[in-house]
Amino acid sequence: MTTIRNNLQRVHQRIADACAQAQRPVTDVTLLAVSKTFGPDAVRQAYEAGQSAFGENYIQEAVEKIALLRDLPLQWHCIGPVQSNKTRLVAGHFDWVHSIDRLKTAQRLSEQRPPELAPLQVCIQVNIDGGATKAGVAPKDVAALAAEIAALPRLKLRGLMTIPEPVDDFAAQRALHMRTRALFDQLREAGLPLDTLSMGMTADLEAAILAGSTMVRVGTAIFGGRPPLSSRA
Ligand SMILES: *Cc1c(COP(=O)(O)O)cnc(C)c1O
């Protein structure tokens, strides 16, 4: 029963060690616990161990979980693909969306964000390694999209998110994350007030923190292994 608590402790230690190595204050990096495929009990255990920000990929699953956990002061981050027919659910239930990859989605989210809620905090997902079939905006198109999203009234553009293809080699992981970091720096230099670089997962959070990540999204190291996608309904 204490596994999630122990796992969280270990992840916090990894983050602290990486921050020390990068000579960054540990307060620079937020831990997002990715609870996709795990039930509300697992989220509750993580909350009791001090975790309050959770990431979800599948909208329907997330909305059910969010409803069951209404009694807790949790922050919910959408990190999965957002189809047009899901924007209203996302706008009504989440605090953040990391996976914006087109203007149309951003416009719908802004229009559909309920007036009683704070602006939706968003990141643009960047296809940094050029995966042909992958979600995310090509690096060359990010600046134009960022300028348009920054002008939407009910969204607040916070930064960039990436999901690079897994590579084992630490230097390669870091080099890829450094490319996203460079793009982030360019946008800031152009005057956009961005503060969030959402990159790094269980396998590469150290490399991401060395490259400047401010939010690591960790699932497996906290909740354990997930069933393969093919076995999901
Ligand atoms: C599942 C997922 C994660 C967490 O991955 P782990 O390797 O389990 O830490 C992070 N980000 C996104 C977008 C994901 O889909």
mmCIF file of N, CA and C and ligand atoms in Angstrom, residues 34 36 57 79 163 201-202 217-220 226, ligand 1:
data_model
loop_
_atom_site.group_PDB
_atom_site.id
_atom_site.type_symbol
_atom_site.label_atom_id
_atom_site.label_comp_id
_atom_site.label_asym_id
_atom_site.label_seq_id
_atom_site.Cartn_x
_atom_site.Cartn_y
_atom_site.Cartn_z
ATOM 1 N N VAL A 34 1.589 11.104 -13.947
ATOM 2 C CA VAL A 34 0.739 10.659 -15.059
ATOM 3 C C VAL A 34 -0.036 9.417 -14.633
ATOM 4 N N LYS A 36 -2.766 8.031 -16.107
ATOM 5 C CA LYS A 36 -3.561 7.337 -17.131
ATOM 6 C C LYS A 36 -3.545 5.829 -16.891
ATOM 7 N N ASN A 57 -4.198 11.129 -20.385
ATOM 8 C CA ASN A 57 -4.166 11.107 -21.848
ATOM 9 C C ASN A 57 -5.522 10.918 -22.499
ATOM 10 N N ILE A 79 -2.673 15.630 -21.330
ATOM 11 C CA ILE A 79 -1.406 15.484 -22.055
ATOM 12 C C ILE A 79 -1.563 14.613 -23.293
ATOM 13 N N ILE A 163 7.299 14.998 -26.717
ATOM 14 C CA ILE A 163 7.387 13.556 -26.422
ATOM 15 C C ILE A 163 8.345 12.953 -27.447
ATOM 16 N N MET A 201 10.216 12.172 -19.065
ATOM 17 C CA MET A 201 9.303 11.170 -18.539
ATOM 18 C C MET A 201 10.148 10.206 -17.680
ATOM 19 N N THR A 202 9.601 9.043 -17.357
ATOM 20 C CA THR A 202 10.326 8.119 -16.479
ATOM 21 C C THR A 202 11.746 7.847 -16.979
ATOM 22 N N ARG A 217 6.853 14.765 -16.660
ATOM 23 C CA ARG A 217 5.590 14.019 -16.638
ATOM 24 C C ARG A 217 5.927 12.548 -16.399
ATOM 25 N N VAL A 218 5.669 12.057 -15.200
ATOM 26 C CA VAL A 218 6.156 10.730 -14.824
ATOM 27 C C VAL A 218 4.995 9.814 -14.466
ATOM 28 N N GLY A 219 4.905 8.695 -15.178
ATOM 29 C CA GLY A 219 3.866 7.713 -14.911
ATOM 30 C C GLY A 219 4.438 6.451 -14.288
ATOM 31 N N THR A 220 5.162 5.682 -15.093
ATOM 32 C CA THR A 220 5.635 4.358 -14.696
ATOM 33 C C THR A 220 6.403 4.357 -13.371
ATOM 34 N N ARG A 226 2.097 -0.052 -17.123
ATOM 35 C CA ARG A 226 0.730 -0.019 -17.643
ATOM 36 C C ARG A 226 0.520 -1.203 -18.571
HETATM 37 C C1 LIG B 1 2.271 8.168 -20.613
HETATM 38 C C2 LIG B 1 2.877 9.510 -20.789
HETATM 39 C C3 LIG B 1 3.857 9.992 -19.901
HETATM 40 C C4 LIG B 1 4.449 9.160 -18.781
HETATM 41 O O1 LIG B 1 5.307 8.203 -19.305
HETATM 42 P P1 LIG B 1 6.167 7.232 -18.349
HETATM 43 O O2 LIG B 1 7.205 6.705 -19.252
HETATM 44 O O3 LIG B 1 5.239 6.194 -17.834
HETATM 45 O O4 LIG B 1 6.721 8.080 -17.262
HETATM 46 C C5 LIG B 1 4.307 11.272 -20.085
HETATM 47 N N1 LIG B 1 3.832 12.069 -21.072
HETATM 48 C C6 LIG B 1 2.913 11.644 -21.939
HETATM 49 C C7 LIG B 1 2.426 12.554 -23.002
HETATM 50 C C8 LIG B 1 2.415 10.356 -21.832
HETATM 51 O O5 LIG B 1 1.504 9.941 -22.719
#
